[in-house]
Amino acid sequence: MIYDILENSELYAATWDRLAIALEWLKGFDPSEPDGKYPIVGDDIIASVDSYESRKSPNTMFESHEKYVDLQFVLEGNEYIDVAVGEALMVAEAYDAKRDVAFWGYDGAYSRVVMRSGSFAVLWPGDVHRPCQQIDKPEPIRKIVVKIRL
C-alpha cells in the first residue's frame, strides 16, 4: 500500500508507468466535472468519480481485487480506509471475476488510514480494505477511484 498526498505523486510515478499515468490524470482532473466513469486508457485505467456519505464500519465489508489496483483519491471530505491482514479474514462473498471483487468478514485487528482531501492510497491485490468509513460522524465525501489493470 502507498499512502500520501497528491503533491508528492512524483515520488511514485517512476515505480510503474500505469500508476504515473493515473496520478497525472488526477492532477489534471477538474473538480467541477460531474460524477461518473472516465476512461483514461481503454479498460486498463478507468476512473470513477463518486459522491456519497461516509458510514460506520459495521455496515460495510472488507474487499479485495485481483485484476486491478485501486488508486483512491479524496477530492472532498474526510474518511478512514481500514486495511486488514491475517488469518482472521473470512470469505463473505467469493471472488467475482466479472466485478473483480471479493468481500471479506474480519474479526481481528486492522489499521486505519485517514483519508483527507488531497490524499491518496494505492491498494494492491493483497491489500484487503474497507473504504468509506466515517471518522467522527457521517459526512459528505467526493472521491475518485482509479482502477489500474495489472
PDB file of C-alpha atoms in Angstrom:
ATOM      1  CA  MET A   1       0.000   0.000   0.000  1.00  0.00           C
ATOM      2  CA  ILE A   2       1.061   3.558  -0.728  1.00  0.00           C
ATOM      3  CA  TYR A   3      -0.394   6.483   1.216  1.00  0.00           C
ATOM      4  CA  ASP A   4       0.463  10.127   0.531  1.00  0.00           C
ATOM      5  CA  ILE A   5      -0.814  13.452  -0.796  1.00  0.00           C
ATOM      6  CA  LEU A   6      -1.117  14.222  -4.491  1.00  0.00           C
ATOM      7  CA  GLU A   7       1.574  16.922  -4.270  1.00  0.00           C
ATOM      8  CA  ASN A   8       4.079  14.099  -3.646  1.00  0.00           C
ATOM      9  CA  SER A   9       2.933  11.934  -6.556  1.00  0.00           C
ATOM     10  CA  GLU A  10       6.226  12.344  -8.428  1.00  0.00           C
ATOM     11  CA  LEU A  11       7.839  10.128  -5.776  1.00  0.00           C
ATOM     12  CA  TYR A  12       5.808   7.163  -7.072  1.00  0.00           C
ATOM     13  CA  ALA A  13       5.471   7.905 -10.789  1.00  0.00           C
ATOM     14  CA  ALA A  14       8.735   6.141 -11.653  1.00  0.00           C
ATOM     15  CA  THR A  15       7.654   2.888  -9.983  1.00  0.00           C
ATOM     16  CA  TRP A  16       5.083   1.911 -12.627  1.00  0.00           C
ATOM     17  CA  ASP A  17       4.112   3.588 -15.897  1.00  0.00           C
ATOM     18  CA  ARG A  18       0.381   2.989 -15.423  1.00  0.00           C
ATOM     19  CA  LEU A  19       0.485   4.488 -11.939  1.00  0.00           C
ATOM     20  CA  ALA A  20       2.274   7.533 -13.376  1.00  0.00           C
ATOM     21  CA  ILE A  21      -0.493   7.974 -15.981  1.00  0.00           C
ATOM     22  CA  ALA A  22      -3.223   7.678 -13.330  1.00  0.00           C
ATOM     23  CA  LEU A  23      -1.538  10.141 -10.958  1.00  0.00           C
ATOM     24  CA  GLU A  24      -1.003  12.652 -13.760  1.00  0.00           C
ATOM     25  CA  TRP A  25      -4.673  12.336 -14.732  1.00  0.00           C
ATOM     26  CA  LEU A  26      -5.703  13.026 -11.127  1.00  0.00           C
ATOM     27  CA  LYS A  27      -3.559  16.157 -11.054  1.00  0.00           C
ATOM     28  CA  GLY A  28      -5.356  17.442 -14.152  1.00  0.00           C
ATOM     29  CA  PHE A  29      -8.887  16.491 -13.107  1.00  0.00           C
ATOM     30  CA  ASP A  30     -11.303  19.431 -12.938  1.00  0.00           C
ATOM     31  CA  PRO A  31     -13.418  19.012  -9.762  1.00  0.00           C
ATOM     32  CA  SER A  32     -16.334  20.777 -11.473  1.00  0.00           C
ATOM     33  CA  GLU A  33     -16.715  17.708 -13.732  1.00  0.00           C
ATOM     34  CA  PRO A  34     -19.723  15.521 -12.819  1.00  0.00           C
ATOM     35  CA  ASP A  35     -19.638  12.167 -11.050  1.00  0.00           C
ATOM     36  CA  GLY A  36     -19.317   9.220 -13.400  1.00  0.00           C
ATOM     37  CA  LYS A  37     -16.859   6.964 -15.229  1.00  0.00           C
ATOM     38  CA  TYR A  38     -13.854   8.387 -17.059  1.00  0.00           C
ATOM     39  CA  PRO A  39     -11.835   6.039 -19.293  1.00  0.00           C
ATOM     40  CA  ILE A  40      -8.187   7.107 -19.155  1.00  0.00           C
ATOM     41  CA  VAL A  41      -6.502   4.301 -21.145  1.00  0.00           C
ATOM     42  CA  GLY A  42      -9.228   1.992 -22.505  1.00  0.00           C
ATOM     43  CA  ASP A  43     -10.043  -0.728 -19.978  1.00  0.00           C
ATOM     44  CA  ASP A  44      -6.551  -0.579 -18.499  1.00  0.00           C
ATOM     45  CA  ILE A  45      -7.003   2.625 -16.491  1.00  0.00           C
ATOM     46  CA  ILE A  46     -10.525   3.774 -15.597  1.00  0.00           C
ATOM     47  CA  ALA A  47     -11.584   6.453 -13.114  1.00  0.00           C
ATOM     48  CA  SER A  48     -14.870   6.565 -11.228  1.00  0.00           C
ATOM     49  CA  VAL A  49     -15.862   9.827  -9.577  1.00  0.00           C
ATOM     50  CA  ASP A  50     -18.439   9.325  -6.844  1.00  0.00           C
ATOM     51  CA  SER A  51     -20.174  11.336  -4.119  1.00  0.00           C
ATOM     52  CA  TYR A  52     -21.528   9.605  -1.006  1.00  0.00           C
ATOM     53  CA  GLU A  53     -21.737   9.849   2.755  1.00  0.00           C
ATOM     54  CA  SER A  54     -19.176   8.108   4.948  1.00  0.00           C
ATOM     55  CA  ARG A  55     -20.576   5.366   7.203  1.00  0.00           C
ATOM     56  CA  LYS A  56     -19.891   3.246  10.273  1.00  0.00           C
ATOM     57  CA  SER A  57     -17.643   0.178   9.994  1.00  0.00           C
ATOM     58  CA  PRO A  58     -20.247  -2.500  10.877  1.00  0.00           C
ATOM     59  CA  ASN A  59     -22.280  -1.512   7.812  1.00  0.00           C
ATOM     60  CA  THR A  60     -19.623  -2.479   5.277  1.00  0.00           C
ATOM     61  CA  MET A  61     -17.359  -5.428   4.479  1.00  0.00           C
ATOM     62  CA  PHE A  62     -13.700  -5.550   3.562  1.00  0.00           C
ATOM     63  CA  GLU A  63     -12.920  -6.056  -0.129  1.00  0.00           C
ATOM     64  CA  SER A  64     -10.057  -7.145  -2.335  1.00  0.00           C
ATOM     65  CA  HIS A  65      -9.316  -7.228  -6.041  1.00  0.00           C
ATOM     66  CA  GLU A  66      -7.186  -9.421  -8.298  1.00  0.00           C
ATOM     67  CA  LYS A  67      -7.047  -7.790 -11.743  1.00  0.00           C
ATOM     68  CA  TYR A  68      -6.898  -4.114 -10.824  1.00  0.00           C
ATOM     69  CA  VAL A  69      -5.054  -1.921  -8.349  1.00  0.00           C
ATOM     70  CA  ASP A  70      -7.196   0.707  -6.595  1.00  0.00           C
ATOM     71  CA  LEU A  71      -5.897   4.264  -6.538  1.00  0.00           C
ATOM     72  CA  GLN A  72      -8.275   6.066  -4.176  1.00  0.00           C
ATOM     73  CA  PHE A  73      -8.107   9.869  -4.075  1.00  0.00           C
ATOM     74  CA  VAL A  74     -10.285  12.089  -1.871  1.00  0.00           C
ATOM     75  CA  LEU A  75     -11.459  15.288  -3.549  1.00  0.00           C
ATOM     76  CA  GLU A  76     -13.636  16.499  -0.656  1.00  0.00           C
ATOM     77  CA  GLY A  77     -14.254  15.310   2.888  1.00  0.00           C
ATOM     78  CA  ASN A  78     -12.526  13.016   5.363  1.00  0.00           C
ATOM     79  CA  GLU A  79     -12.841   9.273   5.854  1.00  0.00           C
ATOM     80  CA  TYR A  80     -10.969   6.214   7.012  1.00  0.00           C
ATOM     81  CA  ILE A  81      -9.878   3.295   4.879  1.00  0.00           C
ATOM     82  CA  ASP A  82      -9.445   0.231   7.072  1.00  0.00           C
ATOM     83  CA  VAL A  83      -6.745  -2.221   5.917  1.00  0.00           C
ATOM     84  CA  ALA A  84      -6.658  -5.809   7.207  1.00  0.00           C
ATOM     85  CA  VAL A  85      -4.238  -8.708   7.005  1.00  0.00           C
ATOM     86  CA  GLY A  86      -4.046 -12.032   8.761  1.00  0.00           C
ATOM     87  CA  GLU A  87      -5.839 -15.237   9.469  1.00  0.00           C
ATOM     88  CA  ALA A  88      -8.964 -13.575  10.850  1.00  0.00           C
ATOM     89  CA  LEU A  89     -10.214 -12.889   7.285  1.00  0.00           C
ATOM     90  CA  MET A  90     -13.304 -14.935   6.403  1.00  0.00           C
ATOM     91  CA  VAL A  91     -14.768 -15.088   2.895  1.00  0.00           C
ATOM     92  CA  ALA A  92     -18.133 -13.348   2.931  1.00  0.00           C
ATOM     93  CA  GLU A  93     -18.594 -13.333  -0.854  1.00  0.00           C
ATOM     94  CA  ALA A  94     -16.282 -15.346  -3.113  1.00  0.00           C
ATOM     95  CA  TYR A  95     -14.243 -13.594  -5.784  1.00  0.00           C
ATOM     96  CA  ASP A  96     -16.350 -12.440  -8.733  1.00  0.00           C
ATOM     97  CA  ALA A  97     -14.080 -12.146 -11.783  1.00  0.00           C
ATOM     98  CA  LYS A  98     -16.592 -10.040 -13.720  1.00  0.00           C
ATOM     99  CA  ARG A  99     -16.671  -7.370 -10.983  1.00  0.00           C
ATOM    100  CA  ASP A 100     -13.080  -8.053  -9.850  1.00  0.00           C
ATOM    101  CA  VAL A 101     -14.017  -8.139  -6.181  1.00  0.00           C
ATOM    102  CA  ALA A 102     -14.215 -10.476  -3.220  1.00  0.00           C
ATOM    103  CA  PHE A 103     -15.780  -9.470   0.096  1.00  0.00           C
ATOM    104  CA  TRP A 104     -14.439 -10.428   3.481  1.00  0.00           C
ATOM    105  CA  GLY A 105     -15.629 -10.584   7.039  1.00  0.00           C
ATOM    106  CA  TYR A 106     -12.953  -9.792   9.556  1.00  0.00           C
ATOM    107  CA  ASP A 107     -12.701 -10.422  13.255  1.00  0.00           C
ATOM    108  CA  GLY A 108      -9.234  -9.135  14.032  1.00  0.00           C
ATOM    109  CA  ALA A 109      -7.088  -6.043  14.340  1.00  0.00           C
ATOM    110  CA  TYR A 110      -6.817  -3.720  11.375  1.00  0.00           C
ATOM    111  CA  SER A 111      -5.103  -0.449  10.539  1.00  0.00           C
ATOM    112  CA  ARG A 112      -6.906   2.795   9.833  1.00  0.00           C
ATOM    113  CA  VAL A 113      -5.679   5.208   7.206  1.00  0.00           C
ATOM    114  CA  VAL A 114      -7.044   8.750   7.464  1.00  0.00           C
ATOM    115  CA  MET A 115      -8.032   9.976   4.028  1.00  0.00           C
ATOM    116  CA  ARG A 116      -8.393  13.751   3.840  1.00  0.00           C
ATOM    117  CA  SER A 117      -8.994  15.998   0.871  1.00  0.00           C
ATOM    118  CA  GLY A 118      -5.916  15.735  -1.359  1.00  0.00           C
ATOM    119  CA  SER A 119      -4.682  12.385  -0.031  1.00  0.00           C
ATOM    120  CA  PHE A 120      -4.466   9.146  -1.987  1.00  0.00           C
ATOM    121  CA  ALA A 121      -3.922   5.466  -1.303  1.00  0.00           C
ATOM    122  CA  VAL A 122      -2.734   2.793  -3.723  1.00  0.00           C
ATOM    123  CA  LEU A 123      -4.180  -0.584  -2.749  1.00  0.00           C
ATOM    124  CA  TRP A 124      -2.646  -3.672  -4.364  1.00  0.00           C
ATOM    125  CA  PRO A 125      -4.431  -7.044  -4.648  1.00  0.00           C
ATOM    126  CA  GLY A 126      -3.084  -8.199  -1.272  1.00  0.00           C
ATOM    127  CA  ASP A 127      -4.380  -5.072   0.484  1.00  0.00           C
ATOM    128  CA  VAL A 128      -7.762  -6.124   1.854  1.00  0.00           C
ATOM    129  CA  HIS A 129      -9.529  -2.850   2.547  1.00  0.00           C
ATOM    130  CA  ARG A 130     -12.764  -1.253   3.744  1.00  0.00           C
ATOM    131  CA  PRO A 131     -13.169   2.262   2.330  1.00  0.00           C
ATOM    132  CA  CYS A 132     -15.807   4.909   3.052  1.00  0.00           C
ATOM    133  CA  GLN A 133     -15.581   4.737   6.868  1.00  0.00           C
ATOM    134  CA  GLN A 134     -16.713   7.741   8.876  1.00  0.00           C
ATOM    135  CA  ILE A 135     -14.254   9.392  11.235  1.00  0.00           C
ATOM    136  CA  ASP A 136     -16.493  11.011  13.876  1.00  0.00           C
ATOM    137  CA  LYS A 137     -19.850  11.179  12.149  1.00  0.00           C
ATOM    138  CA  PRO A 138     -21.162  10.670   8.628  1.00  0.00           C
ATOM    139  CA  GLU A 139     -20.010  13.379   6.247  1.00  0.00           C
ATOM    140  CA  PRO A 140     -20.209  14.049   2.514  1.00  0.00           C
ATOM    141  CA  ILE A 141     -17.310  12.599   0.540  1.00  0.00           C
ATOM    142  CA  ARG A 142     -16.332  13.094  -3.070  1.00  0.00           C
ATOM    143  CA  LYS A 143     -13.739  10.580  -4.204  1.00  0.00           C
ATOM    144  CA  ILE A 144     -12.073   9.307  -7.338  1.00  0.00           C
ATOM    145  CA  VAL A 145     -11.201   5.626  -7.550  1.00  0.00           C
ATOM    146  CA  VAL A 146      -8.882   4.850 -10.445  1.00  0.00           C
ATOM    147  CA  LYS A 147      -8.761   1.172 -11.400  1.00  0.00           C
ATOM    148  CA  ILE A 148      -5.376   0.252 -12.887  1.00  0.00           C
ATOM    149  CA  ARG A 149      -5.109  -3.134 -14.605  1.00  0.00           C
ATOM    150  CA  LEU A 150      -2.132  -5.226 -13.556  1.00  0.00           C
TER     151      LEU A 150
END
